[in-house]
mmCIF file of C-alpha atoms in Angstrom:
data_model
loop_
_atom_site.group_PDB
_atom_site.id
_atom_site.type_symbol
_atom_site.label_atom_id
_atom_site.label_comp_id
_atom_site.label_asym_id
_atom_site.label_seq_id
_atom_site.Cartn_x
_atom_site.Cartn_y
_atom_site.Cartn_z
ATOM 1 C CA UNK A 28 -26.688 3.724 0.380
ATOM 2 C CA UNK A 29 -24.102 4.424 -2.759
ATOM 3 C CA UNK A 30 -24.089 2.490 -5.298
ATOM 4 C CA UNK A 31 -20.780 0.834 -4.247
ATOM 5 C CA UNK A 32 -22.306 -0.161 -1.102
ATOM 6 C CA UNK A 33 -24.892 -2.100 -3.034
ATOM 7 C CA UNK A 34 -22.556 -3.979 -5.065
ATOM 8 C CA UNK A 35 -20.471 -4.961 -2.384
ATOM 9 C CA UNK A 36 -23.798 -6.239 -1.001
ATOM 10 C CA UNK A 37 -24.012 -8.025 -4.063
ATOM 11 C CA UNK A 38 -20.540 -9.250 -4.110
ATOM 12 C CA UNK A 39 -21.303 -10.816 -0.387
ATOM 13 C CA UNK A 40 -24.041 -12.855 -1.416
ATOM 14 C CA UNK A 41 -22.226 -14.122 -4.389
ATOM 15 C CA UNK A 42 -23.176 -11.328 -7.708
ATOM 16 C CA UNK A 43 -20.809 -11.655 -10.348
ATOM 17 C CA UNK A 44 -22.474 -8.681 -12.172
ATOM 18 C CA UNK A 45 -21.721 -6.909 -8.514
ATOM 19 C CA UNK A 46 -18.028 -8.128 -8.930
ATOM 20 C CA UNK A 47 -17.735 -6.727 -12.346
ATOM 21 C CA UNK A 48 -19.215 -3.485 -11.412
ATOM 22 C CA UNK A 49 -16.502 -2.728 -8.486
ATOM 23 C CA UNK A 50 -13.495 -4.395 -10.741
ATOM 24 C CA UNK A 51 -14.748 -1.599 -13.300
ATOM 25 C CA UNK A 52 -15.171 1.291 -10.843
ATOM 26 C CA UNK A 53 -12.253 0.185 -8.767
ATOM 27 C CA UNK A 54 -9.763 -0.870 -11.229
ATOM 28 C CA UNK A 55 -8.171 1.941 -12.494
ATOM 29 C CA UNK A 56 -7.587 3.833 -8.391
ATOM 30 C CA UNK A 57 -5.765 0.592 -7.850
ATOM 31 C CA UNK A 58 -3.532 0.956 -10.887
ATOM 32 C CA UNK A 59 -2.372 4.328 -9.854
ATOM 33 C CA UNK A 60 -2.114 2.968 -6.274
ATOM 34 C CA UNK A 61 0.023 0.036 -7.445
ATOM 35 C CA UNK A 62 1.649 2.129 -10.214
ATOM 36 C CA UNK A 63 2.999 5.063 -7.762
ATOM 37 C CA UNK A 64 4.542 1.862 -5.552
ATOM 38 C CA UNK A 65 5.866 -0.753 -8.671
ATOM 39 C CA UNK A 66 6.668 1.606 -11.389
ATOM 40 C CA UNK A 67 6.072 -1.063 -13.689
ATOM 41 C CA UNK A 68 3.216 -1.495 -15.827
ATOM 42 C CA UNK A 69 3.337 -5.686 -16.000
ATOM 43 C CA UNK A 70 3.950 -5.514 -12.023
ATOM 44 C CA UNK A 71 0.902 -3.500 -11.767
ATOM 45 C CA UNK A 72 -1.257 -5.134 -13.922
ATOM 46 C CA UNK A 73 -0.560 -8.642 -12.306
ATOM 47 C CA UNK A 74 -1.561 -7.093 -9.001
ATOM 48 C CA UNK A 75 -4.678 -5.757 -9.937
ATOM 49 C CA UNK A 76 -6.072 -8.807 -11.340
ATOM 50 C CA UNK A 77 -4.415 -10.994 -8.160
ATOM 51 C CA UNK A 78 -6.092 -8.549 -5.785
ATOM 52 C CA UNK A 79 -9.199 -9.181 -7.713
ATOM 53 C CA UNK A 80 -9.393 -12.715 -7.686
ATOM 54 C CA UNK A 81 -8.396 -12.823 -4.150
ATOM 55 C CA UNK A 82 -11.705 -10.333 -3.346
ATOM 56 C CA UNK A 83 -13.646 -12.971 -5.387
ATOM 57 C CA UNK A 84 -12.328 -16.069 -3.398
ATOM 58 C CA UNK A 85 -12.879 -13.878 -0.208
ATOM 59 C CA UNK A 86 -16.279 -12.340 -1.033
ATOM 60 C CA UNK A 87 -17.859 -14.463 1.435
ATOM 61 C CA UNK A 88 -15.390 -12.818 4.521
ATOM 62 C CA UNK A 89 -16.102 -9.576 3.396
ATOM 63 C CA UNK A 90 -17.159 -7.509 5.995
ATOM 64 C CA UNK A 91 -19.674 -5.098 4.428
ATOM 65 C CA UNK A 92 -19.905 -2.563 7.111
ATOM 66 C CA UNK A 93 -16.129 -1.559 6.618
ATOM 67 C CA UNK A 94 -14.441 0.392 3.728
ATOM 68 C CA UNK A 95 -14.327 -1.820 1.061
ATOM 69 C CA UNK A 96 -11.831 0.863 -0.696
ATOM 70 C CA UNK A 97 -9.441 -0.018 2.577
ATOM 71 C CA UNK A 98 -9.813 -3.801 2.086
ATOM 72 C CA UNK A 99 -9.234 -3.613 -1.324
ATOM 73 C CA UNK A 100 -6.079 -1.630 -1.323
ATOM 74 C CA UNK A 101 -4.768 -3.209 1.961
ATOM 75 C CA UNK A 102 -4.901 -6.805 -0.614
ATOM 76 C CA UNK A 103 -2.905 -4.962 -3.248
ATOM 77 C CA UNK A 104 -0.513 -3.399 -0.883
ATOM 78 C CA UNK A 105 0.016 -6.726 0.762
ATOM 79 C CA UNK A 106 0.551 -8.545 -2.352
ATOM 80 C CA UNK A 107 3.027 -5.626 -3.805
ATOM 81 C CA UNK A 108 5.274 -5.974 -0.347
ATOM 82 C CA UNK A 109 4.880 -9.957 -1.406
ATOM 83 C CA UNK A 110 6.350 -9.560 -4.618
ATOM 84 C CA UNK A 111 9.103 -7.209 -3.461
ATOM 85 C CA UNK A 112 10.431 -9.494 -1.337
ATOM 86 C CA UNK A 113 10.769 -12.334 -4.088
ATOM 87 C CA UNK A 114 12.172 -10.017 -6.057
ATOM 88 C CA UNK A 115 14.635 -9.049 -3.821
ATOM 89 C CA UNK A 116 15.662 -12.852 -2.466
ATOM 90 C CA UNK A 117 15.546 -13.759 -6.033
ATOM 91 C CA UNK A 118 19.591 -14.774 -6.700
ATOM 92 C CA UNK A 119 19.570 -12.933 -9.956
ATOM 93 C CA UNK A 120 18.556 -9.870 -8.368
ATOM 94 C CA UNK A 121 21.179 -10.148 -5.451
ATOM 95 C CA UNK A 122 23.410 -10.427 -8.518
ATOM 96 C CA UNK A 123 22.394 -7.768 -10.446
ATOM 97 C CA UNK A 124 22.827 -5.349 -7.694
ATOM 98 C CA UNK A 125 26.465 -7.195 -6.438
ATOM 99 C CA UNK A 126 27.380 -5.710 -10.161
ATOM 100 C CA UNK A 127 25.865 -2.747 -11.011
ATOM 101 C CA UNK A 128 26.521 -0.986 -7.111
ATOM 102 C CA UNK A 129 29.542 -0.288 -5.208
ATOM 103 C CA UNK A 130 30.023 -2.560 -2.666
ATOM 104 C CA UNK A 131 30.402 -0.294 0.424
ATOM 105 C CA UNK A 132 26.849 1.330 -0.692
ATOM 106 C CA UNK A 133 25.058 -1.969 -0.477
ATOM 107 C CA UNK A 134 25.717 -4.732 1.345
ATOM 108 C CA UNK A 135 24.416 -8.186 -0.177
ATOM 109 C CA UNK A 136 25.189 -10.558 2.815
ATOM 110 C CA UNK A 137 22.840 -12.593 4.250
ATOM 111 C CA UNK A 138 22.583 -10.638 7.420
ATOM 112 C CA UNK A 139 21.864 -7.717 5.609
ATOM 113 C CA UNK A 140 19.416 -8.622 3.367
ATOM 114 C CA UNK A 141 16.225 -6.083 3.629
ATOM 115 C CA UNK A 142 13.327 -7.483 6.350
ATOM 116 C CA UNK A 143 10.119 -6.299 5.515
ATOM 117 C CA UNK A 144 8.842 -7.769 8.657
ATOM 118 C CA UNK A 145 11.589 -5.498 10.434
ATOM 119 C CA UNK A 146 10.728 -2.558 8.150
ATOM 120 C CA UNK A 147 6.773 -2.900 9.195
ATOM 121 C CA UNK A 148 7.771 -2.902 12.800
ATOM 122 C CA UNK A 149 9.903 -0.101 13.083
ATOM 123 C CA UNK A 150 7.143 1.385 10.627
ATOM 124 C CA UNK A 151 4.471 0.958 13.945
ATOM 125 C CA UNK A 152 6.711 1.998 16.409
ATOM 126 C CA UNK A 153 7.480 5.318 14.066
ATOM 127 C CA UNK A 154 4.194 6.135 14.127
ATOM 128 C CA UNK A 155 3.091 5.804 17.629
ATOM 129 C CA UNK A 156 5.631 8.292 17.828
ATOM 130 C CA UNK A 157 3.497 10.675 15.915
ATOM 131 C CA UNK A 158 0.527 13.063 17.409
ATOM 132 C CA UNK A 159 -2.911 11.096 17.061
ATOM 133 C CA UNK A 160 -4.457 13.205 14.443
ATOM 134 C CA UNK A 161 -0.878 13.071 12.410
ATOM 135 C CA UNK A 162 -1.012 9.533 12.657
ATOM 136 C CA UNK A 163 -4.404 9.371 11.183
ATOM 137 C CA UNK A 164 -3.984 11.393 8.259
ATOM 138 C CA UNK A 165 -1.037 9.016 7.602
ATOM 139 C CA UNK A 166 -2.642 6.294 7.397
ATOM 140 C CA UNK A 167 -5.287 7.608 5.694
ATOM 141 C CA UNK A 168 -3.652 9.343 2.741
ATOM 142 C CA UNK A 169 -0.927 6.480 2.200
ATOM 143 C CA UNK A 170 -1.837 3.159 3.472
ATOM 144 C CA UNK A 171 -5.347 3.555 2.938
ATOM 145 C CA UNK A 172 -4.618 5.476 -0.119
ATOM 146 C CA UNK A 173 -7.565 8.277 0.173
ATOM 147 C CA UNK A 174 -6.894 11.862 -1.201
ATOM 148 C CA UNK A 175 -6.363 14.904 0.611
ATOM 149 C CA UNK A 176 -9.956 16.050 -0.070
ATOM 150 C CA UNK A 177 -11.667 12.815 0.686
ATOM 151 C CA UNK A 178 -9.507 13.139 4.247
ATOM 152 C CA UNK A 179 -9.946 16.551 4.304
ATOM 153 C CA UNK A 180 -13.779 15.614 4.252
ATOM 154 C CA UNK A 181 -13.969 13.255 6.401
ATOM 155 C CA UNK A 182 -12.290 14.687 9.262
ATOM 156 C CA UNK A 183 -13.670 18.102 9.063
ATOM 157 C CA UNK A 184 -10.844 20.310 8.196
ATOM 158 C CA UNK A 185 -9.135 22.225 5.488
ATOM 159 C CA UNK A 186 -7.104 20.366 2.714
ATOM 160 C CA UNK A 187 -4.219 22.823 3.680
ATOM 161 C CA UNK A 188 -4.181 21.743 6.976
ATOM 162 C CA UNK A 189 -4.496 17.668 5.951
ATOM 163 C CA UNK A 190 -1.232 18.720 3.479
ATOM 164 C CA UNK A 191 0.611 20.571 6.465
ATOM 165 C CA UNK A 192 -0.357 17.663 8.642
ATOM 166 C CA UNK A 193 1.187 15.056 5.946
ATOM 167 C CA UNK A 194 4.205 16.774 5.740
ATOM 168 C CA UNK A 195 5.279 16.804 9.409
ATOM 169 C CA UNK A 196 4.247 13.542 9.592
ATOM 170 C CA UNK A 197 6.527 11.957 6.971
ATOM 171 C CA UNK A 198 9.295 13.994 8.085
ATOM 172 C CA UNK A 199 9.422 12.551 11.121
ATOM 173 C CA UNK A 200 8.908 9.045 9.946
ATOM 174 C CA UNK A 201 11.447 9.806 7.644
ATOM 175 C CA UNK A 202 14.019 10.775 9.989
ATOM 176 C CA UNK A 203 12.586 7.598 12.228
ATOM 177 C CA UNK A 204 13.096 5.165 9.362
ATOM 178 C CA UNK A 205 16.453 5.781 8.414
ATOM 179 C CA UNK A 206 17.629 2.395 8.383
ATOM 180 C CA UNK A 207 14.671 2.067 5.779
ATOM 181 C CA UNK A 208 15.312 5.032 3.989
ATOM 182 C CA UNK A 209 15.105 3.315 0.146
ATOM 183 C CA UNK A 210 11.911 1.474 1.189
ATOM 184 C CA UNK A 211 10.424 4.237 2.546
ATOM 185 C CA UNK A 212 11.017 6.605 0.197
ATOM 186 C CA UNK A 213 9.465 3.532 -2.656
ATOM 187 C CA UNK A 214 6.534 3.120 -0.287
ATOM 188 C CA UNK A 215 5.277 6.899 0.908
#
């Protein structure tokens, strides 16, 4: 058992000094996670720390036989969509971009207003449309935010081939997410 295994142990039975040792260890991957999404440092930081305290409220759900790495980040990701979509139903922000872009680029109506919930369903159906192992490596490298050696690894296969794999695959999504284009490019 590694030693993140034990203190997620820990952190199940209630270990502060367990909590403290993931935050630590964990921490600064989430930053860069949150980072390569936000672009902004005060954004980030907020999200770390309320990903955090929502793994302590949690701890007692935590399944400790699944990836807590994948549970983690899923929280952050969650919580980044959460804040993007205040952000961009905030009035002052609908203003902001009313001035600052030309009108036939973006539409502000109310119709028109970007649907995360739409985006993450056309997201699923995009991806059933990809091969299996395509698919996988997806999800693995950018919603579950594991390098191309650690996938590499874990499937048994080359890091070239994991890259080549990656590359098809958001190409096609790409092309399949059109409609999403600015939010996909922000989130993968």
């Amino acid at each position: 058992m590694d030693k993140t295994q034990i203190w997620v142990n820990g952190l199940v039975a209630g270990s502060y000094k367990d909590f403290t040792s993931l935050y630590q260890f964990y921490s600064p991957q989430l930053y860069a996670f949150v980072f390569s999404l936000s672009r902004s440092d005060s954004i980030t930081k907020d999200i770390v720390q309320e990903t955090f305290i929502k793994v302590w409220e949690k701890k007692s759900l935590i399944n400790d036989s699944l990836s807590f790495k994948s549970f983690l980040f899923t929280i952050a990701r969650n919580r980044l969509l959460n804040t993007i979509r205040k952000q961009i139903n905030d009035p002052v922000f609908i203003e902001y971009i009313q001035v600052n872009i030309d009108e036939e680029a973006v539409d502000c109506s109310y119709e028109n207003k970007i649907d995360f919930d739409e985006f993450n369903r056309l997201l699923q159906i995009a991806k059933q449309k990809l091969p299996p192992r395509q698919a996988q490596i997806f999800e693995l490298n950018k919603e579950q935010a594991l390098s191309v050696q650690e996938i590499a690894q874990s499937l048994q296969i080359t890091e070239q081939v994991v890259r080549n794999q990656l590359s098809v695959a958001l190409r096609l999504l790409r092309n399949e997410m059109k409609k999403f284009a600015y939010l996909f490019a922000v989130f993968f």
